[in-house]
GROMACS .gro file of C-alpha atoms in nm:
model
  306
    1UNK     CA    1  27.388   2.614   5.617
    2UNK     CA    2  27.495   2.414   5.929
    3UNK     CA    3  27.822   2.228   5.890
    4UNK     CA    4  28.044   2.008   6.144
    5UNK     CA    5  28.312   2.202   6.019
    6UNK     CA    6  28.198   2.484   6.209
    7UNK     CA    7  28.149   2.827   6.016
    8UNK     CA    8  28.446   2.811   5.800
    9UNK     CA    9  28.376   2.861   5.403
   10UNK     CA   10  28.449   2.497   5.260
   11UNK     CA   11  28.512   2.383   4.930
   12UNK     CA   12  28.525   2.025   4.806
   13UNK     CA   13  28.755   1.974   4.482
   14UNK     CA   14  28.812   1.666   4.262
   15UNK     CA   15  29.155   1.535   4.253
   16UNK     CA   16  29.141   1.562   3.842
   17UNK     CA   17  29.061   1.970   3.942
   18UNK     CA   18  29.347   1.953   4.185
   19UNK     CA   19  29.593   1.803   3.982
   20UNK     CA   20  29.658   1.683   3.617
   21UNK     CA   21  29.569   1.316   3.560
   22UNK     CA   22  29.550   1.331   3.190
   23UNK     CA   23  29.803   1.098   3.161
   24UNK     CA   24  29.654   0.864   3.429
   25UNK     CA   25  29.359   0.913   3.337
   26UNK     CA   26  29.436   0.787   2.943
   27UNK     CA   27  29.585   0.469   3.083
   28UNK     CA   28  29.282   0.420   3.248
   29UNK     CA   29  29.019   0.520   2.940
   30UNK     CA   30  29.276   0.285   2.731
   31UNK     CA   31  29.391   0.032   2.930
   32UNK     CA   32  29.166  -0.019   3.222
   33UNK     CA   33  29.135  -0.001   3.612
   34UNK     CA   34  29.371  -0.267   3.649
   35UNK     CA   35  29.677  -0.051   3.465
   36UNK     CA   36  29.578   0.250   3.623
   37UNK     CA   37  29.656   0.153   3.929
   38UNK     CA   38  29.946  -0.017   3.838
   39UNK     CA   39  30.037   0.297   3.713
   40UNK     CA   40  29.941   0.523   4.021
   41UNK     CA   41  30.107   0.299   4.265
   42UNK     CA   42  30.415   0.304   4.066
   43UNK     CA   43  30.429   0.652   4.074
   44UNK     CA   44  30.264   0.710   4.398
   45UNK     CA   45  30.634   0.944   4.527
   46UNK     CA   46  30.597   1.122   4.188
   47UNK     CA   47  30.405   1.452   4.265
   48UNK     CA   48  30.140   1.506   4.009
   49UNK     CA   49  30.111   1.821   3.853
   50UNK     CA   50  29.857   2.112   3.927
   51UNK     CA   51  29.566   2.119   3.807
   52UNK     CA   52  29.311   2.404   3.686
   53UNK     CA   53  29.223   2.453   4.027
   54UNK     CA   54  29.521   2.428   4.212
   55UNK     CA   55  29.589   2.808   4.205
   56UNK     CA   56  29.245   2.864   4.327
   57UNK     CA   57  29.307   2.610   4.609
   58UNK     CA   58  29.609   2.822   4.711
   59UNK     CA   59  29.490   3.139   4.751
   60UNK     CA   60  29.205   2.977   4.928
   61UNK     CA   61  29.405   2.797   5.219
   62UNK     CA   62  29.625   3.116   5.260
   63UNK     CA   63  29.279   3.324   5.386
   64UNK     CA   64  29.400   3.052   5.698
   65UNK     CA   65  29.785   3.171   5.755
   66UNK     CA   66  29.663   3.481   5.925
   67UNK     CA   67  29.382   3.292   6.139
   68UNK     CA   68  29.582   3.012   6.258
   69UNK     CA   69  29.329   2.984   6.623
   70UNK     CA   70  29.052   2.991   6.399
   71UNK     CA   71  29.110   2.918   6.055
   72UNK     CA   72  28.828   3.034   5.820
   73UNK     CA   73  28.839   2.794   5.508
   74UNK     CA   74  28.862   2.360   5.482
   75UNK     CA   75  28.936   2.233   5.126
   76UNK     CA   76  28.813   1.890   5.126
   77UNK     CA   77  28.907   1.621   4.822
   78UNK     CA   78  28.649   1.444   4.650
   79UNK     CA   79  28.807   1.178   4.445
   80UNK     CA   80  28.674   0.864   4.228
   81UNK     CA   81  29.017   0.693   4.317
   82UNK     CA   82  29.041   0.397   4.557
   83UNK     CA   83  29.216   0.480   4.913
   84UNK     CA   84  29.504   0.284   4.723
   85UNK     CA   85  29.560   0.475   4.430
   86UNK     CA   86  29.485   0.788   4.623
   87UNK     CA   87  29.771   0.815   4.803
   88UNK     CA   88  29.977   0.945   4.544
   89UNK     CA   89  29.697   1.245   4.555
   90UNK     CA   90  29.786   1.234   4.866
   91UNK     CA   91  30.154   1.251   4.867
   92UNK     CA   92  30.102   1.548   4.615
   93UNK     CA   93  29.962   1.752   4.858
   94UNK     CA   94  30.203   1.717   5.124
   95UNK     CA   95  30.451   1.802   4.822
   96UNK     CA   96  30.307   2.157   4.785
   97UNK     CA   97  30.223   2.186   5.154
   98UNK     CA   98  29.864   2.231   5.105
   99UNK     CA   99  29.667   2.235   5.448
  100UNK     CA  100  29.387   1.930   5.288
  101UNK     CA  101  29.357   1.687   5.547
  102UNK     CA  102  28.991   1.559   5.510
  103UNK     CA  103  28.897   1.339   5.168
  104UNK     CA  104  28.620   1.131   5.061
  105UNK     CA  105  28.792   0.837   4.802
  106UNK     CA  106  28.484   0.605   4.610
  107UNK     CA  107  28.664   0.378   4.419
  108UNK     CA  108  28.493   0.448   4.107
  109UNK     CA  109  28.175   0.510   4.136
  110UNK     CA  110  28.081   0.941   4.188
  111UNK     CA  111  28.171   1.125   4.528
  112UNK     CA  112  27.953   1.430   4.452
  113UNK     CA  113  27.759   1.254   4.726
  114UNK     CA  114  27.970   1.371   4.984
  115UNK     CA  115  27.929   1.747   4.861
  116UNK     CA  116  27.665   1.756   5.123
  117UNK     CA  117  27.799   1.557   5.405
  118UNK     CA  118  28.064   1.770   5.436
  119UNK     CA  119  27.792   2.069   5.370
  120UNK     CA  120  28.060   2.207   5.091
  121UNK     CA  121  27.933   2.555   5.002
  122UNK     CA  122  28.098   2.480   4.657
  123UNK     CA  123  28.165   2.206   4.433
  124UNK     CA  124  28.446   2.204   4.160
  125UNK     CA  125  28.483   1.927   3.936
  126UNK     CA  126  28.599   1.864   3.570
  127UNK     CA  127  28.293   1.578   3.564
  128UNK     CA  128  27.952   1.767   3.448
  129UNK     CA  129  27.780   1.506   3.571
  130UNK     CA  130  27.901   1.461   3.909
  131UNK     CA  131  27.849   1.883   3.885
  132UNK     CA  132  27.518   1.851   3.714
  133UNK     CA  133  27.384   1.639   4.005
  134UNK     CA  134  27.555   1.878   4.273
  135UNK     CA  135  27.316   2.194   4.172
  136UNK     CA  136  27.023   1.944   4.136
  137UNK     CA  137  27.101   1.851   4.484
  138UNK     CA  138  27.069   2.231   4.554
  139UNK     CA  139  27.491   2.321   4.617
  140UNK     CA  140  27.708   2.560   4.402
  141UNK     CA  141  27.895   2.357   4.178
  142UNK     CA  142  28.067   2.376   3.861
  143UNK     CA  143  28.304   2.220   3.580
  144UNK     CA  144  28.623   2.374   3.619
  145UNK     CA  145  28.809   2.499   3.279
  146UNK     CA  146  29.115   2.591   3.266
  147UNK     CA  147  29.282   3.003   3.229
  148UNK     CA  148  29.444   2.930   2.843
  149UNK     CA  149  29.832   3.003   2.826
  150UNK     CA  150  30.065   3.112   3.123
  151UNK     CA  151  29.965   3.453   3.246
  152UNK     CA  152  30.142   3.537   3.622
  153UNK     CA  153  29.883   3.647   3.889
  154UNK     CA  154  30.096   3.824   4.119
  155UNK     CA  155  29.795   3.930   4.331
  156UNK     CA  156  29.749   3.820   4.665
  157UNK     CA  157  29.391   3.881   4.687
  158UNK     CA  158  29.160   3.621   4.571
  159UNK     CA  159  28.941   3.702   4.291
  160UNK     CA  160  28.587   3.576   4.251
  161UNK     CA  161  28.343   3.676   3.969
  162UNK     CA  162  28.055   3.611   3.893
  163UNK     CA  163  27.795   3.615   3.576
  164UNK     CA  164  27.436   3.698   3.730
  165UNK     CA  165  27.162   3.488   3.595
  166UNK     CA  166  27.153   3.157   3.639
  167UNK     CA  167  27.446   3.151   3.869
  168UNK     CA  168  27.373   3.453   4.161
  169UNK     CA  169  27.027   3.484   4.065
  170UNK     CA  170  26.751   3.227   3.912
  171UNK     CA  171  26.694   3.196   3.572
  172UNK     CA  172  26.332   3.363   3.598
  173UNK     CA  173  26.457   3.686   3.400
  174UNK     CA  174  26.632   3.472   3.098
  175UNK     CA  175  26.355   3.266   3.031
  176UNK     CA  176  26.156   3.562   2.912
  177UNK     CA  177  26.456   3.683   2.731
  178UNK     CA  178  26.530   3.336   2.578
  179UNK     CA  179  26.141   3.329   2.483
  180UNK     CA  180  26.063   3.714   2.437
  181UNK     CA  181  26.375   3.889   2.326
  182UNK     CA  182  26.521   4.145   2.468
  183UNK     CA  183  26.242   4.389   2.424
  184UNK     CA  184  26.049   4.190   2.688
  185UNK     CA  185  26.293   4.100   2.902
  186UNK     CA  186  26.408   4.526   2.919
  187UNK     CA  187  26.052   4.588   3.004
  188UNK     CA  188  26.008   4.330   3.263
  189UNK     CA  189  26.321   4.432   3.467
  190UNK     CA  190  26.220   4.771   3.392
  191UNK     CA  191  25.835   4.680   3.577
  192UNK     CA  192  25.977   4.437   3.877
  193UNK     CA  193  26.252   4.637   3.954
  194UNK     CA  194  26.116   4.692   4.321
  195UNK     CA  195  26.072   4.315   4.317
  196UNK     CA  196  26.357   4.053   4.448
  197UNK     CA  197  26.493   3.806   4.211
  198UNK     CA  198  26.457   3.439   4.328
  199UNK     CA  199  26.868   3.369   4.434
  200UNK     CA  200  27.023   3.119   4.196
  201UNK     CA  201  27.303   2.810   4.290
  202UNK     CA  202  27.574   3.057   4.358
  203UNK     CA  203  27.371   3.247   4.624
  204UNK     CA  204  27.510   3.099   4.923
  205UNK     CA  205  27.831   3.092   4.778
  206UNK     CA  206  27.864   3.453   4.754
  207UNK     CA  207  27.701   3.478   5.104
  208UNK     CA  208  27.935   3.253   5.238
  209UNK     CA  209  28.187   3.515   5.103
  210UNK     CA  210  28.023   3.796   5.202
  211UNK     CA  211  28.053   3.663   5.587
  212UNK     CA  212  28.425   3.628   5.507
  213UNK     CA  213  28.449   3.966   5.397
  214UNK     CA  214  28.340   4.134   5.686
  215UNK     CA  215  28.598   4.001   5.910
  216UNK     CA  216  28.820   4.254   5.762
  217UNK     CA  217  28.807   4.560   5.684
  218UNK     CA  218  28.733   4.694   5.275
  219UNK     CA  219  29.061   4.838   5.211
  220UNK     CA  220  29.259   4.502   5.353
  221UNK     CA  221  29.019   4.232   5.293
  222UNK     CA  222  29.212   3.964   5.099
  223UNK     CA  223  28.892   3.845   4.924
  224UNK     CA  224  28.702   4.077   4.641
  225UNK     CA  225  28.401   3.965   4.445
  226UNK     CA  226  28.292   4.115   4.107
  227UNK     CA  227  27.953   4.079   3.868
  228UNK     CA  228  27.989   4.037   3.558
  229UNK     CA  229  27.656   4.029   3.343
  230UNK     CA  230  27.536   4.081   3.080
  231UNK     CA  231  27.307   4.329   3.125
  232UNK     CA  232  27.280   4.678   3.067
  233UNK     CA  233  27.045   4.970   3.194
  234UNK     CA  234  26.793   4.969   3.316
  235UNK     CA  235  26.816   4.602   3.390
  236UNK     CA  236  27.078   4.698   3.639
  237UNK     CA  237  26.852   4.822   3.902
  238UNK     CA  238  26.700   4.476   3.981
  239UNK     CA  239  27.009   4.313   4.047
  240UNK     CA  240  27.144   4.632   4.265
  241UNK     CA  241  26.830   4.607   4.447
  242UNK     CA  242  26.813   4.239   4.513
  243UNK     CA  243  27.172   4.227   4.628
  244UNK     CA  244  27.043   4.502   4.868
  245UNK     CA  245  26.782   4.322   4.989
  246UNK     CA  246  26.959   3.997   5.042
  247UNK     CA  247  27.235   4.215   5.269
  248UNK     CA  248  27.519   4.071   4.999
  249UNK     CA  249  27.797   4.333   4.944
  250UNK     CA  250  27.965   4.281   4.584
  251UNK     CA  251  28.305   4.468   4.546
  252UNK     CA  252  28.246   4.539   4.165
  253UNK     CA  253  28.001   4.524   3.905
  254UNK     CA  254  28.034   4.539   3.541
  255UNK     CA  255  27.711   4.615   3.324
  256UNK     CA  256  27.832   4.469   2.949
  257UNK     CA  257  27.497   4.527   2.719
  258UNK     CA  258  27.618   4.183   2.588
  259UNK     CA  259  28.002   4.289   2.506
  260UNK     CA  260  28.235   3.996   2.566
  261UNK     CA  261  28.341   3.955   2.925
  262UNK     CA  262  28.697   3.778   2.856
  263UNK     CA  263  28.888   4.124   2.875
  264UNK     CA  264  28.707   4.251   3.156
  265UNK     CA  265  28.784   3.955   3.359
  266UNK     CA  266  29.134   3.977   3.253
  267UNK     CA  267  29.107   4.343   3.428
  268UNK     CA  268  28.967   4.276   3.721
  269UNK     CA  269  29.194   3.984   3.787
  270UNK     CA  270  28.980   3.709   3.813
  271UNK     CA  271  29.116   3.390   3.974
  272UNK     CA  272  28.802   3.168   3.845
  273UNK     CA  273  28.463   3.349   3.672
  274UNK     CA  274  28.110   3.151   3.689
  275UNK     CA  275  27.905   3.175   3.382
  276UNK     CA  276  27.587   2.927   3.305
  277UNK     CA  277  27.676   2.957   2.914
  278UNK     CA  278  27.935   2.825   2.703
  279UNK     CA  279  27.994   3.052   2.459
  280UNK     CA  280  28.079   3.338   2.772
  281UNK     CA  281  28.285   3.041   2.891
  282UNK     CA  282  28.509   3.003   2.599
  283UNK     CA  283  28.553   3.352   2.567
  284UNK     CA  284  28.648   3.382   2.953
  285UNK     CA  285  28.871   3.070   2.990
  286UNK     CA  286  29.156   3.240   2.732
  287UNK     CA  287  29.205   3.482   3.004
  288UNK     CA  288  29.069   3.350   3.365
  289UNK     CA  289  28.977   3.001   3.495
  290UNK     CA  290  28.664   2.936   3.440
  291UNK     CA  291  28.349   2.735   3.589
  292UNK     CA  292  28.109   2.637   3.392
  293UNK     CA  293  27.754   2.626   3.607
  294UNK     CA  294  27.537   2.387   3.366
  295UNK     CA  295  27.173   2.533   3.518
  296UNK     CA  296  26.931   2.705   3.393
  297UNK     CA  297  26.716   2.775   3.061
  298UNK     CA  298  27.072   2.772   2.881
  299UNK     CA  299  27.153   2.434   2.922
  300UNK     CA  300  26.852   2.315   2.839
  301UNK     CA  301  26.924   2.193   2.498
  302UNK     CA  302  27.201   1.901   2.418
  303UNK     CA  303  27.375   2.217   2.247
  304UNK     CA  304  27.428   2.406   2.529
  305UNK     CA  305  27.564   2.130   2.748
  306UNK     CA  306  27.928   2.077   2.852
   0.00000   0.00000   0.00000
C-alpha cells in the first residue's frame, strides 16, 4: 500500500477510542449538538481521560523514540467533532505528550472516509458502522472494547494478537464449518492443506508488522505478534503453511480446539486481540483490549452484530 506518509505503519483512531467522552457524549445524545459544544468549549483546558485505546496508542508512538531521523509509526485522529470542539481533543494530547499531529475533524457526519486518504493500515473506532464500512472499503478496522478492570502492563513490548479466520485469513474455511460442522471443515483443511488461504482484513496489517519487525533483531524487537485460533490439528497445517507462503513471520501461535482464549491472552500479554465473533470477544475483553472485526460468515446474522 502506497502512502504520502512514506513507509511508516499508520493507524487512524477515533477521538471516543482515544479518550473517554461518555460524559460528552451523553450531553450530546440528551441534550443536543448545541450543549455539547457548549460543554466541550467550556472544558476545552480540561484534559479528557484515556480511552480504550490510549494505551495502545502509547506503546505505538514509543516504536518512534528510538528512530527519531526516521520515525516508523503516524497515529492520525479521526474525529466526528467540529475543528471547534476538537480542540479540547486536541489540548488532551499535548497533555500526555502524544506525538499526533495530523487529524481529520467532520463535524458530524463519519470520518472513516479519511481511513484511506491517509492509507491507514488500521482503523479503530468504538462506531461499528464507521468500522463496518472501513473493511467494506477493504482496510483493517475494528470496534475497540475495552480490557475489564485495572490490570498493570508493565511490558514494554507491544502485544498484538490475532484470531485467524475472518480476521488474518478469509472466511472461506468457516463457512463450511458454519454450514458442515466440524467434521467437514477437519476434512477440508485436512485435503487443501498444500493450498493458500485467501488473506482476510487483517492481512496487511500483520504485514505491515511483519516489515516492522525485521528492522530489529528477534530477541530485541519491541513488537511481537501471536495467533490465537481456534483451531486444532490438523487444521493447523493450513494456516502454518499459508503464513509461509505469504513470507509473514508470527512470533506465537496458540492452537485452542475451541477452549476459551481470554486466559491465554492474559498470558501472552496482549495489548489489544482481534476476533470476528462476539462471544470470543466477551470472553477476551475481561482480560485484554479487544477489537471486534464485524466480517465474515459470523456477523452475518443481526445476532452476531455489535
Amino acid at each position: 500500500m502506497s502512502s504520502k506518509l512514506g513507509e511508516k505503519l499508520v493507524v487512524a483512531i477515533s477521538s471516543r477510542a482515544l479518550f473517554d467522552l461518555t460524559e460528552s457524549h451523553e450531553i450530546y445524545e440528551k441534550q443536543g449538538i448545541r450543549a455539547y459544544s457548549e460543554y466541550q468549549i467550556e472544558n476545552e483546558d480540561k484534559p479528557l481521560l484515556p480511552g480504550a485505546a490510549f494505551p495502545i496508542v502509547k506503546k505505538l508512538l514509543k516504536l518512534n523514540e528510538n528512530n527519531h531521523e526516521r520515525p516508523v509509526v503516524e497515529v492520525v485522529l479521526l474525529s466526528r467533532n467540529s475543528a471547534d470542539t476538537g480542540l479540547r481533543i486536541f489540548n488532551s494530547i499535548q497533555h500526555y505528550q502524544l506525538d499526533i499531529t495530523r487529524a481529520a475533524f467532520s463535524s458530524g457526519r463519519s470520518p472513516y472516509r479519511y481511513v484511506s486518504a491517509f492509507a491507514s493500515h488500521l482503523f479503530l473506532s468504538t462506531d461499528p458502522t464507521d468500522v463496518r464500512a472501513a473493511l467494506d472499503d477493504g482496510f483493517a478496522a475494528a470496534t475497540i472494547l475495552p480490557k475489564q478492570g485495572n490490570q498493570s502492563d508493565a511490558s514494554q513490548e507491544l502485544r498484538f494478537a490475532f484470531d485467524g479466520d475472518a480476521v488474518i485469513f478469509s472466511d472461506e474455511s468457516e463457512k463450511i464449518y458454519k454450514k458442515q460442522g466440524l467434521q467437514a471443515f477437519t476434512d477440508n483443511e485436512r485435503a487443501a492443506a498444500d493450498t493458500p488461504l485467501a488473506g482476510g482484513p487483517f492481512k496487511n496489517f500483520l504485514a505491515a508488522l511483519h516489515r516492522l519487525q525485521r528492522d530489529y533483531s528477534p530477541e530485541n524487537c519491541p513488537i511481537r505478534t501471536a495467533l490465537v485460533t481456534a483451531r486444532s490439528a490438523p487444521a493447523h497445517e493450513r494456516v502454518i503453511k499459508t503464513l509461509r507462503e505469504w513470507n509473514i513471520r508470527i512470533d506465537e501461535a496458540l492452537f485452542l480446539g475451541g477452549m476459551p482464549k481470554g486466559q491465554f491472552l492474559r498470558s501472552f500479554g496482549a495489548d489489544v486481540f482481534f476476533d470476528d465473533q462476539t462471544s470470543h470477544c466477551d470472553d477476551a475483553a475481561v482480560h485484554v483490549a479487544t477489537g471486534h472485526v464485524p466480517h465474515g460468515v459470523a456477523n452475518d446474522s443481526s445476532e452476531e452484530q455489535k
